[in-house]
Amino acid sequence: MTLVETKTTPRESESAALVYRFLVLHSRQASQRGRVLLLTDDEHDLGREAAPHRLLLEDEEVSRRHASLTKLPDGRFRLEDRGSRNGTFVNGHAVRDVVLEDQDIVRIGGYVLLFQVLGNDACRLLLDPPPPCAGLVGESHRMLEVREAVRRVAPGRAPVLILGETGTGKERVAELVHRESRRTGPYLTLNCGALPHALIESELFGHVTGAFTGATQRKGLFAAANGGTLLLDEIGDMELELQKALLRVLATSEIRPVGSDVPQKVDTRIVAATNVDLERAVEEARFRRDLHARLVADCILLPPLRKRREDVLPLLRHYFGAAHAGVELPTDAVEALLAYSFPYNVRELEQLAASLASKLGSRRRLELSDLPESVREPVALRVRPTPSSPASLPPPLLGISRDATPSREELVQLLELYKGNVSKVGAFLRKGRRQVYRWAEQYGIDPAKFRDARDP
């Protein structure tokens, strides 16, 4: 068996139909973050001590042989906990035996790992990524696909269709397509679902004086965006009659203002965006098949955040900005953030970052308790309650990390404060009694010497 560990997917992987790997998203050791563990054979172990066929995870909370991986006949991998001291968790839940799926978050000790299943195209992009696009944050292969698609379609004149769930950043990508196209005209937008049919037609094509009661001549968005780009957001909500008019514009590059029979030539590029399944809408006769065929030729599909979990932490730090650039993220908080599904995608993460930045103030550490209840569960359900919140801790404890191995001096300090109560010391450090006793033995400390006979 050959075990390959590297910072990137090796070129040899391109010959395989699928590549299975773990990506280290978080470790207490900064040097381990970004490390890749390739699953190159049918069986692997994960553990703290080096051994043949073992994926080495050097962390005191990892058991010697913590878990094992076995390849199934269908190509997937089964993860089994091997009676580890601190447990194995997938997407925040304790597991004994589970079949891993792409984008599963695996917690083993102080490591948070992302399980990935990559095809040849994904490997190619990771090996030779396209140039960065300003405004697009993320180095996942799915965001590299978006960057590549933007570079491909931006220089053209054909309409572009951007598909993605709510909050995935469709408007941001549309603006990027315009910027990369180098068109000299303006970039304008219209939300097709926000206005009734009659108003949208006037907004798009303009109208002449007398077109309706009280109307004076007005230029529409197509004419206003001449030489530039017009984003039709939520095009899946556009009424069928207006879809027909839009199809005519795409075919002839001509518009007719409401109330006029005189066509006007325009050089306006259309970028359309929607979270509607247009193929299903076509089958249900809610969207024109011919219009869909024109739009889908140059299509950019934006992935939901749950399909690119390796981008969550970079995005969070991006939204934190310079003021909170150095905020420490402990393992429990990282696991909770990465395991959360973010149903409203990047927009939800951006709002969360703003809320957390306000809550943090001048603090330099983000605690699990800072996260909203919907985000911190289920991780919070299994974490031992701490004896007090960070804000109410005695001053001597504020400088002691609750997610790292305490020094001898720090352990003595904790035993003195809690009068030798090993359970309370363990609760503060988020560890069990046995781990505290192990540390005490390692440092040559007798917890009983700190106990007060009157203290229950």
XYZ file of C-alpha atoms in Angstrom:
456
model
C 0.000 0.000 0.000
C 1.295 3.456 -0.887
C 0.256 6.451 1.172
C 0.657 9.864 -0.421
C 0.443 13.051 1.621
C 0.896 16.370 -0.160
C -0.367 19.956 -0.294
C -2.104 19.461 -3.650
C -3.600 16.654 -5.659
C -0.738 15.025 -7.600
C -0.752 14.913 -11.396
C -0.930 11.118 -11.319
C -4.489 11.430 -9.962
C -5.737 12.686 -13.326
C -5.566 9.141 -14.680
C -8.093 7.952 -12.094
C -11.832 8.241 -12.641
C -12.341 9.464 -9.094
C -9.963 10.675 -6.415
C -10.870 10.253 -2.737
C -9.086 12.405 -0.186
C -9.220 14.256 3.120
C -8.390 17.952 3.242
C -7.286 19.282 6.654
C -9.399 22.388 7.189
C -8.362 22.918 10.799
C -5.724 21.690 13.218
C -4.189 23.143 16.343
C -0.914 22.996 14.411
C -1.026 25.692 11.736
C 1.436 23.735 9.600
C -1.124 20.929 9.207
C -3.866 23.152 7.735
C -4.272 22.604 4.017
C -2.621 19.185 4.171
C -4.088 16.573 1.844
C -4.439 12.880 2.723
C -5.026 10.824 -0.394
C -6.894 7.526 -0.033
C -4.936 5.435 -2.488
C -5.846 1.897 -1.451
C -8.640 -0.185 -0.005
C -7.794 0.209 3.707
C -6.376 2.989 5.845
C -6.031 3.706 9.538
C -6.118 7.124 11.161
C -4.189 7.633 14.384
C -1.754 9.595 16.512
C 1.303 7.373 16.149
C 3.101 6.523 12.921
C 2.530 3.010 11.603
C 2.351 1.301 8.215
C -0.792 2.179 6.256
C -1.780 4.864 8.779
C -2.825 8.456 8.114
C -0.897 10.286 10.814
C -2.851 12.853 12.864
C -0.490 14.230 15.485
C -2.760 15.491 18.231
C -3.060 14.488 21.881
C -6.827 13.954 21.557
C -6.320 11.424 18.755
C -5.942 7.799 19.826
C -3.076 5.642 18.549
C -5.464 3.803 16.236
C -8.418 6.151 16.267
C -10.450 5.091 13.219
C -10.226 3.042 10.036
C -11.319 3.467 6.439
C -12.418 0.603 4.209
C -13.237 0.888 0.520
C -16.583 -0.665 -0.402
C -17.349 -2.501 -3.678
C -19.159 0.592 -5.030
C -16.019 2.686 -4.507
C -17.180 4.609 -1.456
C -15.362 4.569 1.891
C -16.665 3.363 5.242
C -15.343 5.160 8.324
C -15.307 3.175 11.589
C -14.352 4.392 15.038
C -11.953 1.936 16.714
C -12.964 2.544 20.318
C -11.167 5.889 20.369
C -10.803 7.812 23.609
C -12.516 11.014 22.388
C -14.786 9.725 19.637
C -15.208 10.280 15.901
C -17.734 12.762 14.553
C -19.234 13.316 11.102
C -21.132 16.534 10.423
C -21.238 17.179 14.166
C -22.671 13.783 15.163
C -20.842 10.954 16.947
C -20.458 7.904 14.715
C -19.307 4.319 15.066
C -19.701 3.185 11.476
C -20.705 5.415 8.571
C -20.293 5.546 4.792
C -18.739 8.868 3.852
C -20.181 11.184 1.218
C -18.502 14.031 -0.633
C -18.241 17.174 1.558
C -18.708 15.341 4.868
C -16.983 17.084 7.787
C -15.024 14.653 9.980
C -13.780 15.628 13.457
C -11.003 13.536 14.978
C -9.391 15.064 18.048
C -8.186 18.560 17.207
C -8.470 17.900 13.460
C -11.400 18.942 11.280
C -11.226 17.145 7.936
C -13.200 17.526 4.722
C -13.890 14.311 2.787
C -13.797 14.935 -0.960
C -14.586 12.932 -4.071
C -12.932 14.563 -7.091
C -13.235 13.882 -10.792
C -10.604 14.531 -13.440
C -11.817 18.056 -14.231
C -11.681 19.019 -10.555
C -8.134 17.665 -10.264
C -7.099 19.607 -13.349
C -8.424 22.854 -11.899
C -6.716 22.278 -8.553
C -3.434 21.630 -10.333
C -3.699 24.547 -12.736
C -6.210 27.072 -11.327
C -7.487 29.928 -13.482
C -6.406 33.473 -12.534
C -8.223 35.009 -9.544
C -11.318 37.130 -10.144
C -11.726 40.162 -7.915
C -14.769 39.670 -5.702
C -14.829 35.859 -5.878
C -13.520 34.352 -2.628
C -12.685 30.659 -2.485
C -10.220 28.116 -3.793
C -12.510 25.074 -3.888
C -12.639 23.286 -7.215
C -16.259 24.352 -7.608
C -15.328 28.028 -7.294
C -12.414 27.458 -9.656
C -15.022 26.185 -12.130
C -16.943 29.438 -11.677
C -13.783 31.492 -12.242
C -13.026 29.514 -15.379
C -16.579 29.965 -16.659
C -16.484 33.733 -16.050
C -13.215 34.005 -17.974
C -14.715 31.952 -20.806
C -18.024 33.783 -21.294
C -17.121 37.371 -20.357
C -15.492 38.420 -23.659
C -18.431 37.230 -25.795
C -21.621 38.973 -26.853
C -24.049 36.107 -26.287
C -26.461 36.191 -23.336
C -25.283 34.528 -20.113
C -27.447 32.512 -17.716
C -26.433 32.324 -14.044
C -28.110 29.594 -11.993
C -27.879 29.129 -8.256
C -29.783 28.876 -5.017
C -30.816 31.958 -3.081
C -27.815 33.746 -1.614
C -25.107 32.090 -3.739
C -23.953 35.422 -5.206
C -25.594 35.503 -8.638
C -25.681 39.321 -8.791
C -22.013 39.533 -7.814
C -21.027 37.112 -10.579
C -23.188 38.975 -13.110
C -21.384 42.212 -12.287
C -18.069 40.401 -12.606
C -19.024 39.126 -16.077
C -19.718 42.729 -17.087
C -16.434 43.977 -15.629
C -14.407 41.230 -17.298
C -16.177 41.832 -20.638
C -14.652 45.333 -20.862
C -17.863 46.677 -22.339
C -17.850 50.468 -22.060
C -21.559 50.959 -21.411
C -23.234 50.858 -17.989
C -24.209 47.849 -15.912
C -27.910 47.976 -14.975
C -30.206 45.532 -13.182
C -33.886 44.669 -13.007
C -35.581 42.227 -10.642
C -38.183 40.549 -12.841
C -40.112 39.253 -9.839
C -40.497 42.619 -8.121
C -42.716 44.438 -10.648
C -46.030 43.582 -12.383
C -45.976 42.725 -16.089
C -47.083 46.139 -17.389
C -44.405 47.982 -15.431
C -41.628 45.546 -16.349
C -42.364 46.003 -20.065
C -42.100 49.757 -19.684
C -38.969 49.408 -17.525
C -37.283 47.237 -20.139
C -38.319 48.885 -23.386
C -39.375 52.390 -22.337
C -42.508 54.120 -23.590
C -43.528 57.064 -25.743
C -45.663 60.036 -24.793
C -49.325 59.033 -24.673
C -48.622 55.300 -24.465
C -50.933 55.259 -21.460
C -52.698 57.850 -19.350
C -50.235 60.478 -18.163
C -47.254 58.875 -19.944
C -44.367 61.012 -21.147
C -41.516 59.651 -23.212
C -39.117 57.531 -21.170
C -36.036 55.511 -22.072
C -36.106 51.871 -20.959
C -33.302 49.845 -19.428
C -32.344 48.228 -22.749
C -31.653 51.627 -24.268
C -30.065 52.967 -21.078
C -27.652 50.008 -20.968
C -26.699 50.347 -24.639
C -23.073 49.292 -25.018
C -23.158 47.694 -21.589
C -24.879 44.890 -19.690
C -28.398 44.394 -18.356
C -28.965 41.881 -15.570
C -32.439 40.351 -15.566
C -32.568 38.931 -12.062
C -35.133 36.240 -11.227
C -35.883 35.710 -14.923
C -37.654 32.490 -13.948
C -40.499 34.666 -12.633
C -40.966 36.551 -15.940
C -44.396 36.149 -17.547
C -44.635 34.185 -20.788
C -45.757 37.147 -22.912
C -42.757 39.181 -21.827
C -40.491 36.186 -22.438
C -41.666 36.299 -26.068
C -40.750 39.992 -26.314
C -37.334 39.304 -24.777
C -36.728 36.492 -27.258
C -37.450 38.916 -30.091
C -34.886 41.375 -28.720
C -32.243 38.651 -28.458
C -32.941 37.579 -32.046
C -33.014 41.050 -33.664
C -31.147 43.372 -31.251
C -34.126 45.693 -31.599
C -36.598 47.045 -29.042
C -39.971 48.715 -29.433
C -40.963 51.164 -26.692
C -44.501 50.728 -25.370
C -46.866 52.655 -27.646
C -44.442 52.838 -30.570
C -44.216 50.915 -33.857
C -40.713 52.148 -34.604
C -37.938 49.694 -33.662
C -34.677 50.899 -32.107
C -31.326 49.142 -32.452
C -29.523 48.395 -29.191
C -26.203 46.796 -28.308
C -27.111 45.545 -24.844
C -25.804 42.262 -23.485
C -28.222 40.241 -21.388
C -27.152 38.401 -18.242
C -30.040 36.466 -16.704
C -30.114 34.963 -13.214
C -32.553 32.732 -11.359
C -32.892 30.159 -8.608
C -35.742 28.483 -10.511
C -35.203 25.076 -12.130
C -35.715 26.303 -15.701
C -35.712 22.826 -17.242
C -38.612 21.866 -15.021
C -40.298 25.212 -15.750
C -40.000 24.454 -19.484
C -41.592 21.023 -18.992
C -44.412 22.645 -17.017
C -44.891 25.309 -19.736
C -43.943 28.124 -17.346
C -40.859 29.085 -19.350
C -40.384 29.218 -23.111
C -38.299 26.403 -24.510
C -36.809 28.596 -27.272
C -35.782 31.295 -24.781
C -34.237 28.672 -22.506
C -32.252 27.293 -25.462
C -30.833 30.757 -26.206
C -29.867 31.426 -22.602
C -28.439 28.071 -21.584
C -25.632 28.057 -24.180
C -23.413 30.167 -21.902
C -24.373 29.060 -18.401
C -22.624 29.557 -15.057
C -23.780 27.319 -12.201
C -23.056 28.684 -8.728
C -22.591 25.969 -6.090
C -24.335 26.188 -2.717
C -22.022 26.741 0.245
C -22.664 23.200 1.539
C -20.996 21.905 -1.657
C -17.808 23.935 -1.076
C -17.239 23.767 2.646
C -13.504 24.463 2.313
C -14.459 28.044 1.404
C -16.427 28.723 4.617
C -13.495 29.825 6.804
C -11.809 31.974 4.108
C -15.162 33.650 3.449
C -15.741 34.243 7.159
C -12.339 35.905 7.528
C -12.968 37.917 4.354
C -16.217 39.261 5.785
C -14.620 39.899 9.175
C -12.255 42.317 7.463
C -9.028 43.826 8.755
C -10.478 44.714 12.162
C -10.900 41.026 13.077
C -8.317 39.463 10.775
C -6.458 37.733 13.602
C -9.426 36.288 15.478
C -8.662 32.801 16.818
C -11.108 30.061 15.858
C -11.122 27.128 18.334
C -11.822 23.626 17.098
C -15.396 23.360 18.401
C -16.422 26.613 16.711
C -14.714 25.596 13.472
C -16.462 22.224 13.443
C -19.860 23.834 14.053
C -19.363 26.393 11.284
C -18.219 23.790 8.779
C -20.917 21.241 9.629
C -23.717 23.822 9.328
C -25.575 23.647 6.007
C -26.037 27.430 5.471
C -29.424 27.181 3.701
C -29.141 30.825 2.566
C -25.568 30.319 1.433
C -22.976 33.085 1.193
C -25.507 35.792 2.003
C -26.254 34.075 5.321
C -22.532 33.702 6.094
C -21.946 37.387 5.362
C -24.720 38.388 7.754
C -23.398 35.953 10.378
C -19.908 37.448 10.085
C -21.285 40.954 10.643
C -23.181 39.797 13.731
C -20.161 37.940 15.149
C -17.831 40.880 14.515
C -20.171 43.108 16.514
C -20.383 40.545 19.320
C -16.618 40.023 19.462
C -15.738 43.674 19.864
C -12.110 43.747 20.948
C -11.975 40.040 21.815
C -9.509 38.005 19.766
C -11.143 34.593 20.159
C -14.449 33.303 18.810
C -16.112 30.868 21.214
C -18.631 28.192 20.300
C -21.142 30.011 22.513
C -20.849 33.092 20.273
C -22.484 31.237 17.386
C -26.284 31.222 16.921
C -28.024 28.185 18.340
C -28.903 26.906 14.855
C -25.209 26.931 13.910
C -23.599 25.573 17.073
C -25.877 22.541 17.283
C -25.255 19.614 17.302
C -21.675 20.304 18.421
C -22.844 22.240 21.484
C -24.997 19.321 22.645
C -21.987 17.096 23.220
C -19.535 19.722 24.564
C -19.330 19.729 28.344
C -20.809 22.894 29.857
C -18.140 25.220 31.151
C -18.275 26.430 34.781
C -18.688 30.022 33.646
C -18.839 32.109 30.526
C -15.686 33.841 29.225
C -17.019 37.219 30.279
C -17.414 36.107 33.896
C -14.189 34.118 34.292
C -11.813 35.189 37.055
C -8.963 37.322 35.648
C -6.318 34.568 36.194
C -8.213 32.298 33.757
C -8.726 34.725 30.904
C -5.279 34.010 29.498
C -5.599 30.200 29.561
C -6.650 28.579 26.316
C -9.562 26.183 26.742
C -8.739 24.180 23.601
C -5.006 23.607 24.009
C -2.822 21.526 26.319
C -2.256 23.520 29.519
C 1.288 24.161 30.670
C 2.355 22.877 34.091
C 1.881 26.342 35.559
C -1.597 26.656 34.021
C -2.675 23.247 35.344
C -1.466 24.166 38.833
C -3.361 27.449 38.570
C -6.570 25.643 37.635
C -6.206 23.051 40.391
C -5.656 25.813 42.932
C -8.698 27.772 41.734
C -10.993 24.707 41.715
C -9.444 23.284 44.913
C -8.338 20.052 43.270
C -11.741 19.325 41.738
C -10.600 17.474 38.619
C -14.107 17.450 37.110
C -14.305 21.247 37.193
C -10.818 21.569 35.750
C -11.828 19.181 32.964
C -15.042 21.130 32.334
C -13.063 24.349 31.979
C -10.653 22.714 29.528
C -13.477 20.815 27.775
C -11.840 17.495 28.646
C -12.740 14.464 30.740
C -11.345 13.652 34.173
C -9.011 11.005 32.754
C -7.276 13.510 30.501
C -6.707 15.885 33.424
C -5.206 13.028 35.450
C -2.949 12.147 32.513
C -1.656 15.713 32.345
C -1.158 15.779 36.117
C 0.817 12.537 35.969
C 2.889 13.875 33.078
C 3.782 17.005 35.058
C 4.293 15.159 38.363
C 1.337 16.888 40.046
C -0.893 15.317 42.703
C -4.405 16.874 42.404
C -5.263 15.637 45.908
C -2.836 18.155 47.423
C -5.044 21.003 46.216
C -8.267 19.697 47.729
C -9.960 21.421 50.611
C -11.457 18.899 53.007
C -14.437 21.213 53.554
C -15.117 21.470 49.832
C -17.604 18.755 48.749
